[in-house]
Amino acid sequence: MIPFIDLTRQHAALRAELLGAAARVLDSSQFVLGAEGKALEQELAALCGVRRALGVASGTDALRLALAALGVGPGDEVITPAFSFVASASTILMVGATPVFVDIDPATYALDVAAAERAITARTRAIVPVHLYGHPAPMDRVVELARAHRLAVIEDAAQAVGSAWAERPVGAWGDAACLSFYPTKNLGACGDAGMVVTDRADVAERVAKLRHHGDSGRYEHVELGYCSRLDELQAAVLRVKLRHLAAWTAARRRIADRYRARLAGVGLELPIEAAHARHVYHLFTVRHPQRDALAKLLADEGVSTAVYYPRSVPDQPMFGGGAERRWPEAWRASRDVLSLPCFAELSDDEVEQVAAGVVRACGRL
Ligand SMILES: *Cc1c(COP(=O)(O)O)cnc(C)c1O
């Protein structure tokens, strides 16, 4: 069976380096808010083309703290796409604000900017675009819309580290952006971790307080904060992996090119890379009206697949439902998307086997 993702390959290749990094932290015995975290913050700020980065406990907390740092709270509405991981919207609820869902552009899965404009009310405070699957949202148009209405922009870049729109990295467009280092993300920790990146000194200072009990420096708690730091072991692991990220992204892009060449004309809708976009293929996601039957045939072919996501966000039981009528593209995506194996350690042979399996499976549908 070809795995959907296999982290053991990555960790076997980096084993000595990772153990060395962990030993360094153990020897320093500084585990929270130390030198590794600081160095990682500088490295990721540079990668995202911004001045500041703040390590936090998860991508979810990065969103939550960024929203709070920008003053989003009760009474505010925040616009976010109806198709994403639940955290893009649940974090809006966590700070006491109201998520306002807008439909997606079916070609890129990014929020539909015209729909976002129609959703703006007097209460709208912010927009949370999501760079889903590693494909950037059209950030020039998102930022232009936000400026015209004085809205904050918080990029959900959890799946898109290293991606860019119009040559400018994701993370550099919004007032703040959120990265996730969940183990299966393109840059994954050995546990939970996340980061807020921002070019705004005021936002960085506020996140620095919020992640550490609202502490302004020395046991002086100036506001209600959280306990959400990125620990030194994870930071050390991430610094080892960050040195390989560019090569891993290049490998993902090569796999995507190969799939695209092999799967043209078999009756699948293939992912696109829009003009101005640099896709980092966190997921290689195809579409087919008989998605479940296709997944079953592929399993019989020895190819593992996965569905991100089987429900739109508003159709999650915690929200009100109604996506089929109100966010039809998000609803349709939840019914027909299917992701194929796409990770850097996949061999050429395996890529070929996946492609051949998909061609055969499509022939039988
Ligand atoms: C993974 C993810 C998150 C949350 O990140 P965690 O580190 O798992 O908390 C948020 N948004 C999107 C789009 C994600 O894929």
Tab-separated table of N, CA, C and O in Angstrom, residues 100-200:
chain	number	residue	atom	x	y	z
A	100	VAL	N	-18.313	34.982	9.755
A	100	VAL	CA	-19.260	35.179	8.654
A	100	VAL	C	-18.670	34.441	7.460
A	100	VAL	O	-17.620	34.816	6.936
A	101	PHE	N	-19.331	33.350	7.067
A	101	PHE	CA	-18.779	32.501	6.013
A	101	PHE	C	-19.060	33.080	4.639
A	101	PHE	O	-20.144	33.604	4.389
A	102	VAL	N	-18.062	32.967	3.767
A	102	VAL	CA	-18.292	33.290	2.355
A	102	VAL	C	-17.858	32.083	1.527
A	102	VAL	O	-17.034	31.274	1.960
A	103	ASP	N	-18.441	31.985	0.332
A	103	ASP	CA	-18.160	30.830	-0.519
A	103	ASP	C	-16.748	30.942	-1.103
A	103	ASP	O	-16.074	31.970	-0.971
A	104	ILE	N	-16.320	29.847	-1.716
A	104	ILE	CA	-14.957	29.786	-2.259
A	104	ILE	C	-14.962	29.854	-3.782
A	104	ILE	O	-15.980	29.584	-4.431
A	105	ASP	N	-13.808	30.202	-4.306
A	105	ASP	CA	-13.549	30.073	-5.736
A	105	ASP	C	-13.239	28.597	-5.976
A	105	ASP	O	-12.261	28.076	-5.422
A	106	PRO	N	-14.060	27.901	-6.789
A	106	PRO	CA	-13.889	26.446	-6.906
A	106	PRO	C	-12.563	26.026	-7.554
A	106	PRO	O	-12.139	24.889	-7.392
A	107	ALA	N	-11.895	26.935	-8.252
A	107	ALA	CA	-10.644	26.560	-8.923
A	107	ALA	C	-9.463	26.544	-7.956
A	107	ALA	O	-8.550	25.734	-8.097
A	108	THR	N	-9.471	27.449	-6.963
A	108	THR	CA	-8.312	27.569	-6.068
A	108	THR	C	-8.655	27.294	-4.607
A	108	THR	O	-7.759	27.229	-3.766
A	109	TYR	N	-9.940	27.189	-4.296
A	109	TYR	CA	-10.441	26.956	-2.925
A	109	TYR	C	-10.253	28.175	-2.021
A	109	TYR	O	-10.552	28.111	-0.831
A	110	ALA	N	-9.750	29.267	-2.575
A	110	ALA	CA	-9.601	30.490	-1.773
A	110	ALA	C	-10.960	31.164	-1.629
A	110	ALA	O	-11.879	30.911	-2.418
A	111	LEU	N	-11.086	32.052	-0.653
A	111	LEU	CA	-12.364	32.751	-0.508
A	111	LEU	C	-12.636	33.583	-1.762
A	111	LEU	O	-11.715	34.100	-2.395
A	112	ASP	N	-13.911	33.670	-2.123
A	112	ASP	CA	-14.370	34.436	-3.271
A	112	ASP	C	-14.388	35.912	-2.822
A	112	ASP	O	-15.170	36.279	-1.955
A	113	VAL	N	-13.507	36.724	-3.410
A	113	VAL	CA	-13.332	38.095	-2.919
A	113	VAL	C	-14.597	38.934	-3.142
A	113	VAL	O	-14.962	39.759	-2.294
A	114	ALA	N	-15.293	38.693	-4.247
A	114	ALA	CA	-16.547	39.436	-4.489
A	114	ALA	C	-17.583	39.068	-3.431
A	114	ALA	O	-18.316	39.929	-2.930
A	115	ALA	N	-17.634	37.794	-3.062
A	115	ALA	CA	-18.565	37.365	-2.005
A	115	ALA	C	-18.163	37.980	-0.669
A	115	ALA	O	-19.025	38.371	0.134
A	116	ALA	N	-16.868	38.102	-0.435
A	116	ALA	CA	-16.396	38.726	0.806
A	116	ALA	C	-16.857	40.180	0.855
A	116	ALA	O	-17.315	40.672	1.892
A	117	GLU	N	-16.772	40.867	-0.278
A	117	GLU	CA	-17.192	42.272	-0.322
A	117	GLU	C	-18.685	42.394	0.003
A	117	GLU	O	-19.090	43.266	0.780
A	118	ARG	N	-19.492	41.483	-0.546
A	118	ARG	CA	-20.942	41.525	-0.280
A	118	ARG	C	-21.262	41.221	1.176
A	118	ARG	O	-22.307	41.608	1.683
A	119	ALA	N	-20.362	40.527	1.859
A	119	ALA	CA	-20.629	40.104	3.245
A	119	ALA	C	-20.253	41.178	4.274
A	119	ALA	O	-20.523	41.014	5.460
A	120	ILE	N	-19.628	42.262	3.813
A	120	ILE	CA	-19.178	43.302	4.752
A	120	ILE	C	-20.373	44.071	5.318
A	120	ILE	O	-21.278	44.467	4.577
A	121	THR	N	-20.394	44.238	6.636
A	121	THR	CA	-21.418	45.039	7.305
A	121	THR	C	-20.712	46.070	8.189
A	121	THR	O	-19.472	46.107	8.250
A	122	ALA	N	-21.490	46.857	8.915
A	122	ALA	CA	-20.905	47.852	9.818
A	122	ALA	C	-20.119	47.194	10.948
A	122	ALA	O	-19.272	47.820	11.571
A	123	ARG	N	-20.422	45.920	11.226
A	123	ARG	CA	-19.742	45.228	12.323
A	123	ARG	C	-18.482	44.473	11.884
A	123	ARG	O	-17.753	43.928	12.720
A	124	THR	N	-18.241	44.382	10.594
A	124	THR	CA	-17.090	43.594	10.129
A	124	THR	C	-15.783	44.233	10.606
A	124	THR	O	-15.570	45.433	10.436
A	125	ARG	N	-14.921	43.410	11.213
A	125	ARG	CA	-13.644	43.928	11.711
A	125	ARG	C	-12.438	43.357	10.982
A	125	ARG	O	-11.374	43.965	10.956
A	126	ALA	N	-12.592	42.146	10.449
A	126	ALA	CA	-11.398	41.479	9.904
A	126	ALA	C	-11.786	40.445	8.853
A	126	ALA	O	-12.944	40.023	8.770
A	127	ILE	N	-10.793	40.056	8.064
A	127	ILE	CA	-10.940	38.967	7.094
A	127	ILE	C	-9.847	37.943	7.389
A	127	ILE	O	-8.694	38.308	7.628
A	128	VAL	N	-10.226	36.675	7.398
A	128	VAL	CA	-9.252	35.589	7.561
A	128	VAL	C	-9.231	34.764	6.273
A	128	VAL	O	-9.998	33.820	6.129
A	129	PRO	N	-8.391	35.146	5.297
A	129	PRO	CA	-8.258	34.304	4.103
A	129	PRO	C	-7.434	33.064	4.457
A	129	PRO	O	-6.583	33.116	5.352
A	130	VAL	N	-7.708	31.967	3.768
A	130	VAL	CA	-6.984	30.711	4.017
A	130	VAL	C	-6.252	30.323	2.733
A	130	VAL	O	-6.843	30.349	1.650
A	131	HIS	N	-4.988	29.976	2.865
A	131	HIS	CA	-4.214	29.502	1.698
A	131	HIS	C	-4.341	27.981	1.673
A	131	HIS	O	-3.418	27.252	2.048
A	132	LEU	N	-5.508	27.512	1.241
A	132	LEU	CA	-5.834	26.097	1.418
A	132	LEU	C	-5.017	25.193	0.494
A	132	LEU	O	-4.822	25.512	-0.678
A	133	TYR	N	-4.603	24.091	1.029
A	133	TYR	CA	-3.814	23.063	0.316
A	133	TYR	C	-2.417	23.558	-0.084
A	133	TYR	O	-1.677	22.856	-0.775
A	134	GLY	N	-2.058	24.794	0.312
A	134	GLY	CA	-0.764	25.349	-0.094
A	134	GLY	C	-0.856	26.303	-1.259
A	134	GLY	O	0.162	26.818	-1.717
A	135	HIS	N	-2.100	26.539	-1.748
A	135	HIS	CA	-2.301	27.515	-2.829
A	135	HIS	C	-2.711	28.846	-2.212
A	135	HIS	O	-3.671	28.909	-1.458
A	136	PRO	N	-1.991	29.939	-2.545
A	136	PRO	CA	-2.304	31.218	-1.896
A	136	PRO	C	-3.647	31.794	-2.353
A	136	PRO	O	-4.047	31.621	-3.503
A	137	ALA	N	-4.307	32.490	-1.429
A	137	ALA	CA	-5.474	33.293	-1.786
A	137	ALA	C	-4.980	34.513	-2.578
A	137	ALA	O	-3.802	34.869	-2.494
A	138	PRO	N	-5.872	35.153	-3.352
A	138	PRO	CA	-5.454	36.325	-4.171
A	138	PRO	C	-5.247	37.536	-3.281
A	138	PRO	O	-6.119	38.394	-3.141
A	139	MET	N	-4.069	37.628	-2.676
A	139	MET	CA	-3.870	38.572	-1.576
A	139	MET	C	-3.887	40.035	-1.984
A	139	MET	O	-4.235	40.894	-1.179
A	140	ASP	N	-3.534	40.348	-3.238
A	140	ASP	CA	-3.614	41.756	-3.644
A	140	ASP	C	-5.060	42.235	-3.538
A	140	ASP	O	-5.342	43.309	-3.011
A	141	ARG	N	-5.998	41.417	-4.000
A	141	ARG	CA	-7.417	41.818	-3.966
A	141	ARG	C	-7.965	41.783	-2.541
A	141	ARG	O	-8.787	42.611	-2.161
A	142	VAL	N	-7.525	40.820	-1.743
A	142	VAL	CA	-7.997	40.742	-0.352
A	142	VAL	C	-7.554	41.991	0.422
A	142	VAL	O	-8.342	42.629	1.126
A	143	VAL	N	-6.280	42.357	0.247
A	143	VAL	CA	-5.741	43.509	0.991
A	143	VAL	C	-6.392	44.811	0.507
A	143	VAL	O	-6.712	45.700	1.302
A	144	GLU	N	-6.629	44.895	-0.800
A	144	GLU	CA	-7.276	46.089	-1.353
A	144	GLU	C	-8.686	46.254	-0.764
A	144	GLU	O	-9.080	47.355	-0.335
A	145	LEU	N	-9.423	45.156	-0.711
A	145	LEU	CA	-10.774	45.192	-0.139
A	145	LEU	C	-10.718	45.579	1.348
A	145	LEU	O	-11.495	46.421	1.815
A	146	ALA	N	-9.767	44.987	2.064
A	146	ALA	CA	-9.650	45.264	3.502
A	146	ALA	C	-9.305	46.726	3.747
A	146	ALA	O	-9.876	47.380	4.627
A	147	ARG	N	-8.394	47.264	2.965
A	147	ARG	CA	-8.005	48.670	3.125
A	147	ARG	C	-9.184	49.601	2.897
A	147	ARG	O	-9.401	50.543	3.647
A	148	ALA	N	-9.953	49.288	1.841
A	148	ALA	CA	-11.089	50.153	1.488
A	148	ALA	C	-12.108	50.212	2.617
A	148	ALA	O	-12.829	51.192	2.753
A	149	HIS	N	-12.176	49.145	3.424
A	149	HIS	CA	-13.183	49.089	4.500
A	149	HIS	C	-12.545	49.099	5.886
A	149	HIS	O	-13.223	48.818	6.875
A	150	ARG	N	-11.260	49.401	5.970
A	150	ARG	CA	-10.534	49.452	7.247
A	150	ARG	C	-10.679	48.167	8.051
A	150	ARG	O	-11.029	48.173	9.234
A	151	LEU	N	-10.440	47.054	7.395
A	151	LEU	CA	-10.522	45.750	8.060
A	151	LEU	C	-9.116	45.198	8.263
A	151	LEU	O	-8.229	45.432	7.436
A	152	ALA	N	-8.935	44.454	9.332
A	152	ALA	CA	-7.662	43.755	9.531
A	152	ALA	C	-7.657	42.484	8.675
A	152	ALA	O	-8.710	41.919	8.385
A	153	VAL	N	-6.468	42.069	8.269
A	153	VAL	CA	-6.318	40.810	7.518
A	153	VAL	C	-5.409	39.882	8.306
A	153	VAL	O	-4.285	40.250	8.655
A	154	ILE	N	-5.929	38.699	8.629
A	154	ILE	CA	-5.137	37.678	9.315
A	154	ILE	C	-5.084	36.473	8.382
A	154	ILE	O	-6.083	35.805	8.160
A	155	GLU	N	-3.907	36.220	7.827
A	155	GLU	CA	-3.775	35.100	6.886
A	155	GLU	C	-3.691	33.779	7.644
A	155	GLU	O	-2.862	33.650	8.553
A	156	ASP	N	-4.521	32.827	7.259
A	156	ASP	CA	-4.356	31.472	7.763
A	156	ASP	C	-3.417	30.749	6.795
A	156	ASP	O	-3.837	30.227	5.761
A	157	ALA	N	-2.124	30.770	7.145
A	157	ALA	CA	-1.097	30.171	6.287
A	157	ALA	C	-0.643	28.822	6.835
A	157	ALA	O	0.464	28.359	6.549
A	158	ALA	N	-1.531	28.166	7.598
A	158	ALA	CA	-1.173	26.902	8.248
A	158	ALA	C	-0.697	25.845	7.248
A	158	ALA	O	0.151	25.025	7.569
A	159	GLN	N	-1.253	25.879	6.020
A	159	GLN	CA	-0.898	24.846	5.038
A	159	GLN	C	0.066	25.383	3.984
A	159	GLN	O	0.332	24.684	3.009
A	160	ALA	N	0.584	26.596	4.178
A	160	ALA	CA	1.198	27.253	3.019
A	160	ALA	C	2.559	27.891	3.273
A	160	ALA	O	2.967	28.777	2.526
A	161	VAL	N	3.296	27.445	4.285
A	161	VAL	CA	4.605	28.067	4.509
A	161	VAL	C	5.459	27.905	3.243
A	161	VAL	O	5.508	26.821	2.658
A	162	GLY	N	6.063	28.997	2.802
A	162	GLY	CA	6.889	28.957	1.590
A	162	GLY	C	6.137	29.311	0.318
A	162	GLY	O	6.738	29.463	-0.748
A	163	SER	N	4.819	29.456	0.418
A	163	SER	CA	4.020	29.818	-0.743
A	163	SER	C	4.077	31.334	-0.954
A	163	SER	O	4.465	32.082	-0.047
A	164	ALA	N	3.716	31.787	-2.148
A	164	ALA	CA	3.774	33.229	-2.435
A	164	ALA	C	2.664	33.616	-3.397
A	164	ALA	O	2.182	32.788	-4.177
A	165	TRP	N	2.263	34.881	-3.310
A	165	TRP	CA	1.319	35.463	-4.273
A	165	TRP	C	2.008	36.669	-4.903
A	165	TRP	O	2.506	37.534	-4.168
A	166	ALA	N	2.090	36.709	-6.207
A	166	ALA	CA	2.763	37.807	-6.912
A	166	ALA	C	4.179	38.018	-6.361
A	166	ALA	O	4.596	39.148	-6.088
A	167	GLU	N	4.876	36.913	-6.178
A	167	GLU	CA	6.283	36.926	-5.735
A	167	GLU	C	6.470	37.346	-4.284
A	167	GLU	O	7.601	37.376	-3.803
A	168	ARG	N	5.386	37.684	-3.600
A	168	ARG	CA	5.517	38.110	-2.210
A	168	ARG	C	5.049	36.956	-1.333
A	168	ARG	O	3.958	36.421	-1.531
A	169	PRO	N	5.867	36.561	-0.354
A	169	PRO	CA	5.520	35.364	0.435
A	169	PRO	C	4.183	35.510	1.155
A	169	PRO	O	3.810	36.617	1.559
A	170	VAL	N	3.472	34.405	1.316
A	170	VAL	CA	2.321	34.451	2.207
A	170	VAL	C	2.874	34.731	3.599
A	170	VAL	O	3.989	34.339	3.937
A	171	GLY	N	2.114	35.462	4.368
A	171	GLY	CA	2.601	35.901	5.671
A	171	GLY	C	3.021	37.359	5.643
A	171	GLY	O	3.028	38.030	6.658
A	172	ALA	N	3.378	37.848	4.437
A	172	ALA	CA	3.840	39.233	4.324
A	172	ALA	C	2.715	40.166	3.878
A	172	ALA	O	2.922	41.366	3.765
A	173	TRP	N	1.533	39.617	3.611
A	173	TRP	CA	0.439	40.433	3.064
A	173	TRP	C	-0.464	41.000	4.147
A	173	TRP	O	-0.898	42.146	4.069
A	174	GLY	N	-0.773	40.208	5.137
A	174	GLY	CA	-1.771	40.601	6.118
A	174	GLY	C	-1.186	41.441	7.245
A	174	GLY	O	0.019	41.705	7.290
A	175	ASP	N	-2.066	41.866	8.164
A	175	ASP	CA	-1.586	42.514	9.395
A	175	ASP	C	-0.847	41.485	10.247
A	175	ASP	O	0.040	41.818	11.018
A	176	ALA	N	-1.251	40.237	10.092
A	176	ALA	CA	-0.572	39.121	10.759
A	176	ALA	C	-0.901	37.861	9.972
A	176	ALA	O	-1.876	37.826	9.216
A	177	ALA	N	-0.073	36.847	10.142
A	177	ALA	CA	-0.364	35.558	9.513
A	177	ALA	C	-0.013	34.459	10.506
A	177	ALA	O	0.798	34.658	11.420
A	178	CYS	N	-0.663	33.310	10.320
A	178	CYS	CA	-0.526	32.215	11.261
A	178	CYS	C	0.036	30.993	10.570
A	178	CYS	O	-0.447	30.591	9.517
A	179	LEU	N	1.065	30.422	11.182
A	179	LEU	CA	1.668	29.187	10.674
A	179	LEU	C	1.352	28.065	11.649
A	179	LEU	O	1.261	28.296	12.861
A	180	SER	N	1.196	26.858	11.115
A	180	SER	CA	1.047	25.662	11.953
A	180	SER	C	2.216	24.734	11.686
A	180	SER	O	2.613	24.555	10.532
A	181	PHE	N	2.748	24.173	12.761
A	181	PHE	CA	3.792	23.155	12.622
A	181	PHE	C	3.275	21.804	13.097
A	181	PHE	O	4.038	20.978	13.602
A	182	TYR	N	1.971	21.592	12.968
A	182	TYR	CA	1.400	20.275	13.229
A	182	TYR	C	2.229	19.256	12.440
A	182	TYR	O	2.691	19.556	11.335
A	183	PRO	N	2.476	18.058	13.003
A	183	PRO	CA	3.451	17.141	12.394
A	183	PRO	C	3.294	16.880	10.895
A	183	PRO	O	4.292	16.717	10.197
A	184	THR	N	2.060	16.867	10.382
A	184	THR	CA	1.888	16.544	8.960
A	184	THR	C	1.912	17.769	8.052
A	184	THR	O	1.776	17.632	6.837
A	185	LYS	N	2.109	18.949	8.611
A	185	LYS	CA	2.179	20.137	7.748
A	185	LYS	C	3.518	20.139	6.992
A	185	LYS	O	4.421	19.356	7.308
A	186	ASN	N	3.681	21.039	6.018
A	186	ASN	CA	4.904	21.014	5.199
A	186	ASN	C	6.159	21.172	6.039
A	186	ASN	O	7.206	20.612	5.713
A	187	LEU	N	6.057	21.967	7.104
A	187	LEU	CA	7.134	22.061	8.098
A	187	LEU	C	6.518	21.619	9.419
A	187	LEU	O	5.763	22.372	10.020
A	188	GLY	N	6.819	20.402	9.834
A	188	GLY	CA	6.108	19.814	10.968
A	188	GLY	C	7.003	19.559	12.161
A	188	GLY	O	8.133	19.081	12.025
A	189	ALA	N	6.503	19.862	13.349
A	189	ALA	CA	7.228	19.589	14.589
A	189	ALA	C	7.002	18.132	14.995
A	189	ALA	O	6.318	17.380	14.299
A	190	CYS	N	7.583	17.744	16.126
A	190	CYS	CA	7.306	16.420	16.698
A	190	CYS	C	6.276	16.603	17.816
A	190	CYS	O	6.492	16.192	18.966
A	191	GLY	N	5.179	17.252	17.465
A	191	GLY	CA	4.142	17.600	18.426
A	191	GLY	C	3.438	18.834	17.909
A	191	GLY	O	3.548	19.148	16.727
A	192	ASP	N	2.737	19.540	18.776
A	192	ASP	CA	2.033	20.755	18.357
A	192	ASP	C	2.940	21.976	18.469
A	192	ASP	O	3.724	22.098	19.416
A	193	ALA	N	2.804	22.876	17.513
A	193	ALA	CA	3.534	24.146	17.553
A	193	ALA	C	2.961	25.055	16.474
A	193	ALA	O	2.370	24.577	15.497
A	194	GLY	N	3.125	26.350	16.657
A	194	GLY	CA	2.633	27.310	15.666
A	194	GLY	C	3.353	28.629	15.806
A	194	GLY	O	4.207	28.795	16.691
A	195	MET	N	3.031	29.571	14.914
A	195	MET	CA	3.721	30.862	14.951
A	195	MET	C	2.856	31.959	14.349
A	195	MET	O	2.119	31.710	13.403
A	196	VAL	N	2.954	33.146	14.940
A	196	VAL	CA	2.360	34.348	14.347
A	196	VAL	C	3.498	35.119	13.693
A	196	VAL	O	4.516	35.372	14.343
A	197	VAL	N	3.340	35.470	12.432
A	197	VAL	CA	4.329	36.333	11.781
A	197	VAL	C	3.644	37.647	11.429
A	197	VAL	O	2.473	37.674	11.073
A	198	THR	N	4.365	38.742	11.571
A	198	THR	CA	3.770	40.057	11.318
A	198	THR	C	4.860	41.093	11.080
A	198	THR	O	5.962	40.987	11.611
A	199	ASP	N	4.515	42.080	10.278
A	199	ASP	CA	5.434	43.192	10.074
A	199	ASP	C	5.118	44.331	11.030
A	199	ASP	O	5.836	45.319	11.065
A	200	ARG	N	4.037	44.191	11.783
A	200	ARG	CA	3.589	45.273	12.675
A	200	ARG	C	4.151	45.086	14.078
A	200	ARG	O	3.817	44.114	14.773
